Each structure stands twice: as structure tokens, then as C-alpha cells.
Amino acid sequence: MLVTLEGIDGSGKTTVWEALRDARSGDDDDGFTFTAEPTDSWYGEAVRRSEVADDADPLAELFLFTADHADHLSRVVEPALERGDVVVSDRYSDSRYAYQGAALDGEINRAMEYVRGIHQPWTRPPDLTLYFDVDPETGAARSGATNKFEQAEFLADVRQNYEQLVDYDPERFVRIDATQSPEAVIEDAEDVLGRVLHADDG
Ligand code: TYD
């Protein structure tokens, strides 16, 4: 089973991902693989460089993020799923659809559909996505608005794209109110994950 954590910057999903990871044994054979995009491979490093470059070309950036995803999929996600692990990824393909869909809006016709289209033939869609929902002002304030992706105006567009993705695929997404305290958000996420994994067992 592939579980992804998605939301705008400052939604707190990385804190939740860490809590979910730390609550599990952390042994290599505990049946869980905790992973994230951007990755720490050299593809991921290229992505990080682009992120802080204000003059980065958004189309070039889309393909950097997408290259990182392709490598992540073949090197980490697919082998873990083949071992029977539950894979929990902090960000995944929906981040590209939402963020690069917003970044390319006005440059490419139906940008989010275009970004989904280039993934569709080869990606592995998640089975479950926890969507950490927070308003863009809170998200930007929490993230410190230090890079181009963390500005409230941009995050408002990203959030709209996430809402569109939820509409396309309502049974895959579970919305979590990320304006709550970190403890409450973590509890909600554990509840959802516990329920889904239990149902999968039975
Ligand atoms: P993030 O998960 O916030 O990593 P960290 O908090 O460790 O820096 O991701 C970094 C930024 O990259 C974030 O602003 C979202 C953006 N991003 C995209 O634009 N497209 C993508 O495909 C991914 C994975 C991230």
C-alpha cells in the first residue's frame, strides 16, 4: 500500500510524517518504508537548487521534479511495494500537479492536466492520500515565506489545484484539518492510517 502526505507549505505534513515514522519501530523489517520527495538523490539536489533560484524556468523545473520522481519510484517506492511494505511518502505526484500546475498556469494551456498527463503512463498512483488542509495565509506564515513557493498568493493557487485533485478522486483523499494543534493533526493522521491499514488486513 502506498500512502502519501500532501498539502501546501506550512501545512505541517512533515511534522506528521516524522511522528508516524517515530511511532513505528524503525527496524528495516518492520514493514514500513518512510520516504519523501524531493529525495536526497542527486536529482533531488538539483531540485533543491532550482527551488531557491528565483529565475528558474518553470518548465525546466517541472522536468527536474519529474526526473526526481521517476528515480524515486524505481529506486525506492516500487522495490518497497514489491517487498510488501506500506510506503509512506512526504509529498509525491500530487505535489507536481498542484505546484507545477500553478507555476505553469498562463504559460501552458490547462497546465495541471498537462502535468498529470506526463505522469500518467508510468507513475504508480497512491492508494491513500492524507491531505493536510490549511489556508494559504497560515501556510505562508508558518513556512516563513522564504522561497518563491511559500508566498500566500502562490499557495492559494496551489490549494485550488489540490481541491481540484480531491474532486477528481474523492475516495483516495482524506482531508485533515491542519489548522489544529500539531498534536491533534498527528492524532487525526494516526486514526486514518490505523483505520485504513486495519481494513486492508481484514
Ligand atoms: P517540502 O516538502 O516543503 O520540503 P522541505 O520542507 O524539506 O523543503 O518541498 C519543498 C518545496 O518544493 C515545497 O515548496 C513544495 C515544492 N515542490 C514542488 O513544487 N513540486 C514537487 O513536485 C515537490 C515534490 C515539491
mmCIF file of N, CA, C and O in Angstrom, residues 106-140:
data_model
loop_
_atom_site.group_PDB
_atom_site.id
_atom_site.type_symbol
_atom_site.label_atom_id
_atom_site.label_comp_id
_atom_site.label_asym_id
_atom_site.label_seq_id
_atom_site.Cartn_x
_atom_site.Cartn_y
_atom_site.Cartn_z
ATOM 1 N N GLY A 106 -0.935 29.847 -17.266
ATOM 2 C CA GLY A 106 -0.700 31.029 -18.097
ATOM 3 C C GLY A 106 0.402 30.814 -19.110
ATOM 4 O O GLY A 106 0.482 31.501 -20.121
ATOM 5 N N GLU A 107 1.256 29.835 -18.836
ATOM 6 C CA GLU A 107 2.357 29.535 -19.754
ATOM 7 C C GLU A 107 1.979 28.363 -20.653
ATOM 8 O O GLU A 107 2.340 28.297 -21.819
ATOM 9 N N ILE A 108 1.244 27.418 -20.033
ATOM 10 C CA ILE A 108 0.823 26.216 -20.748
ATOM 11 C C ILE A 108 -0.681 26.087 -20.573
ATOM 12 O O ILE A 108 -1.197 26.262 -19.465
ATOM 13 N N ASN A 109 -1.342 25.763 -21.659
ATOM 14 C CA ASN A 109 -2.780 25.600 -21.641
ATOM 15 C C ASN A 109 -3.151 24.400 -20.768
ATOM 16 O O ASN A 109 -2.552 23.341 -20.895
ATOM 17 N N ARG A 110 -4.134 24.585 -19.870
ATOM 18 C CA ARG A 110 -4.544 23.511 -18.957
ATOM 19 C C ARG A 110 -3.337 22.857 -18.289
ATOM 20 O O ARG A 110 -3.071 21.651 -18.420
ATOM 21 N N ALA A 111 -2.587 23.697 -17.578
ATOM 22 C CA ALA A 111 -1.277 23.292 -17.049
ATOM 23 C C ALA A 111 -1.357 22.052 -16.151
ATOM 24 O O ALA A 111 -0.557 21.124 -16.287
ATOM 25 N N MET A 112 -2.327 22.017 -15.230
ATOM 26 C CA MET A 112 -2.366 20.878 -14.312
ATOM 27 C C MET A 112 -2.647 19.579 -15.077
ATOM 28 O O MET A 112 -2.076 18.535 -14.770
ATOM 29 N N GLU A 113 -3.505 19.671 -16.098
ATOM 30 C CA GLU A 113 -3.812 18.476 -16.894
ATOM 31 C C GLU A 113 -2.575 18.022 -17.657
ATOM 32 O O GLU A 113 -2.326 16.824 -17.818
ATOM 33 N N TYR A 114 -1.808 18.992 -18.122
ATOM 34 C CA TYR A 114 -0.575 18.667 -18.825
ATOM 35 C C TYR A 114 0.388 17.904 -17.903
ATOM 36 O O TYR A 114 0.956 16.876 -18.266
ATOM 37 N N VAL A 115 0.541 18.426 -16.679
ATOM 38 C CA VAL A 115 1.467 17.793 -15.723
ATOM 39 C C VAL A 115 0.979 16.388 -15.344
ATOM 40 O O VAL A 115 1.768 15.440 -15.267
ATOM 41 N N ARG A 116 -0.316 16.238 -15.172
ATOM 42 C CA ARG A 116 -0.862 14.905 -14.881
ATOM 43 C C ARG A 116 -0.613 13.968 -16.068
ATOM 44 O O ARG A 116 -0.271 12.803 -15.888
ATOM 45 N N GLY A 117 -0.782 14.528 -17.265
ATOM 46 C CA GLY A 117 -0.630 13.726 -18.488
ATOM 47 C C GLY A 117 0.778 13.163 -18.658
ATOM 48 O O GLY A 117 0.935 12.017 -19.100
ATOM 49 N N ILE A 118 1.798 13.959 -18.292
ATOM 50 C CA ILE A 118 3.159 13.419 -18.475
ATOM 51 C C ILE A 118 3.499 12.345 -17.430
ATOM 52 O O ILE A 118 4.421 11.576 -17.628
ATOM 53 N N HIS A 119 2.763 12.275 -16.337
ATOM 54 C CA HIS A 119 2.993 11.225 -15.332
ATOM 55 C C HIS A 119 2.198 9.954 -15.637
ATOM 56 O O HIS A 119 2.621 8.847 -15.311
ATOM 57 N N GLN A 120 1.022 10.147 -16.203
ATOM 58 C CA GLN A 120 0.007 9.092 -16.260
ATOM 59 C C GLN A 120 0.520 7.751 -16.822
ATOM 60 O O GLN A 120 0.232 6.707 -16.234
ATOM 61 N N PRO A 121 1.336 7.751 -17.917
ATOM 62 C CA PRO A 121 1.716 6.455 -18.476
ATOM 63 C C PRO A 121 2.633 5.610 -17.598
ATOM 64 O O PRO A 121 2.761 4.407 -17.821
ATOM 65 N N TRP A 122 3.305 6.207 -16.608
ATOM 66 C CA TRP A 122 4.332 5.430 -15.908
ATOM 67 C C TRP A 122 4.307 5.537 -14.387
ATOM 68 O O TRP A 122 4.972 4.767 -13.717
ATOM 69 N N THR A 123 3.577 6.497 -13.809
ATOM 70 C CA THR A 123 3.643 6.638 -12.355
ATOM 71 C C THR A 123 2.794 5.567 -11.670
ATOM 72 O O THR A 123 1.995 4.874 -12.320
ATOM 73 N N ARG A 124 2.984 5.421 -10.361
ATOM 74 C CA ARG A 124 2.176 4.484 -9.567
ATOM 75 C C ARG A 124 1.316 5.354 -8.661
ATOM 76 O O ARG A 124 1.828 5.964 -7.729
ATOM 77 N N PRO A 125 0.004 5.451 -8.918
ATOM 78 C CA PRO A 125 -0.836 6.328 -8.093
ATOM 79 C C PRO A 125 -0.913 5.836 -6.648
ATOM 80 O O PRO A 125 -0.855 4.631 -6.405
ATOM 81 N N PRO A 126 -1.031 6.754 -5.700
ATOM 82 C CA PRO A 126 -1.170 6.360 -4.300
ATOM 83 C C PRO A 126 -2.499 5.640 -4.065
ATOM 84 O O PRO A 126 -3.467 5.837 -4.789
ATOM 85 N N ASP A 127 -2.528 4.803 -3.020
ATOM 86 C CA ASP A 127 -3.776 4.164 -2.616
ATOM 87 C C ASP A 127 -4.558 5.071 -1.681
ATOM 88 O O ASP A 127 -5.779 5.014 -1.625
ATOM 89 N N LEU A 128 -3.819 5.868 -0.910
ATOM 90 C CA LEU A 128 -4.435 6.752 0.080
ATOM 91 C C LEU A 128 -3.602 8.026 0.164
ATOM 92 O O LEU A 128 -2.371 7.963 0.192
ATOM 93 N N THR A 129 -4.265 9.173 0.192
ATOM 94 C CA THR A 129 -3.554 10.444 0.349
ATOM 95 C C THR A 129 -4.167 11.223 1.498
ATOM 96 O O THR A 129 -5.360 11.512 1.494
ATOM 97 N N LEU A 130 -3.330 11.518 2.499
ATOM 98 C CA LEU A 130 -3.765 12.386 3.589
ATOM 99 C C LEU A 130 -3.507 13.812 3.133
ATOM 100 O O LEU A 130 -2.373 14.183 2.844
ATOM 101 N N TYR A 131 -4.594 14.581 3.049
ATOM 102 C CA TYR A 131 -4.476 15.961 2.564
ATOM 103 C C TYR A 131 -4.606 16.915 3.750
ATOM 104 O O TYR A 131 -5.670 17.022 4.374
ATOM 105 N N PHE A 132 -3.497 17.582 4.064
ATOM 106 C CA PHE A 132 -3.439 18.498 5.210
ATOM 107 C C PHE A 132 -3.867 19.877 4.743
ATOM 108 O O PHE A 132 -3.127 20.566 4.040
ATOM 109 N N ASP A 133 -5.069 20.233 5.140
ATOM 110 C CA ASP A 133 -5.697 21.428 4.595
ATOM 111 C C ASP A 133 -5.522 22.612 5.545
ATOM 112 O O ASP A 133 -5.918 22.552 6.712
ATOM 113 N N VAL A 134 -4.924 23.679 5.021
ATOM 114 C CA VAL A 134 -4.741 24.900 5.802
ATOM 115 C C VAL A 134 -4.887 26.084 4.835
ATOM 116 O O VAL A 134 -4.629 25.945 3.637
ATOM 117 N N ASP A 135 -5.315 27.233 5.342
ATOM 118 C CA ASP A 135 -5.446 28.397 4.471
ATOM 119 C C ASP A 135 -4.049 28.936 4.097
ATOM 120 O O ASP A 135 -3.100 28.769 4.847
ATOM 121 N N PRO A 136 -3.947 29.543 2.909
ATOM 122 C CA PRO A 136 -2.636 29.963 2.397
ATOM 123 C C PRO A 136 -1.920 30.988 3.282
ATOM 124 O O PRO A 136 -0.687 30.962 3.354
ATOM 125 N N GLU A 137 -2.672 31.841 3.958
ATOM 126 C CA GLU A 137 -2.027 32.851 4.820
ATOM 127 C C GLU A 137 -1.316 32.151 5.981
ATOM 128 O O GLU A 137 -0.162 32.470 6.293
ATOM 129 N N THR A 138 -2.014 31.210 6.612
ATOM 130 C CA THR A 138 -1.402 30.457 7.716
ATOM 131 C C THR A 138 -0.204 29.660 7.205
ATOM 132 O O THR A 138 0.853 29.634 7.841
ATOM 133 N N GLY A 139 -0.378 29.022 6.046
ATOM 134 C CA GLY A 139 0.711 28.216 5.482
ATOM 135 C C GLY A 139 1.954 29.058 5.220
ATOM 136 O O GLY A 139 3.063 28.682 5.600
ATOM 137 N N ALA A 140 1.750 30.208 4.587
ATOM 138 C CA ALA A 140 2.889 31.083 4.261
ATOM 139 C C ALA A 140 3.548 31.591 5.541
ATOM 140 O O ALA A 140 4.783 31.618 5.653
#
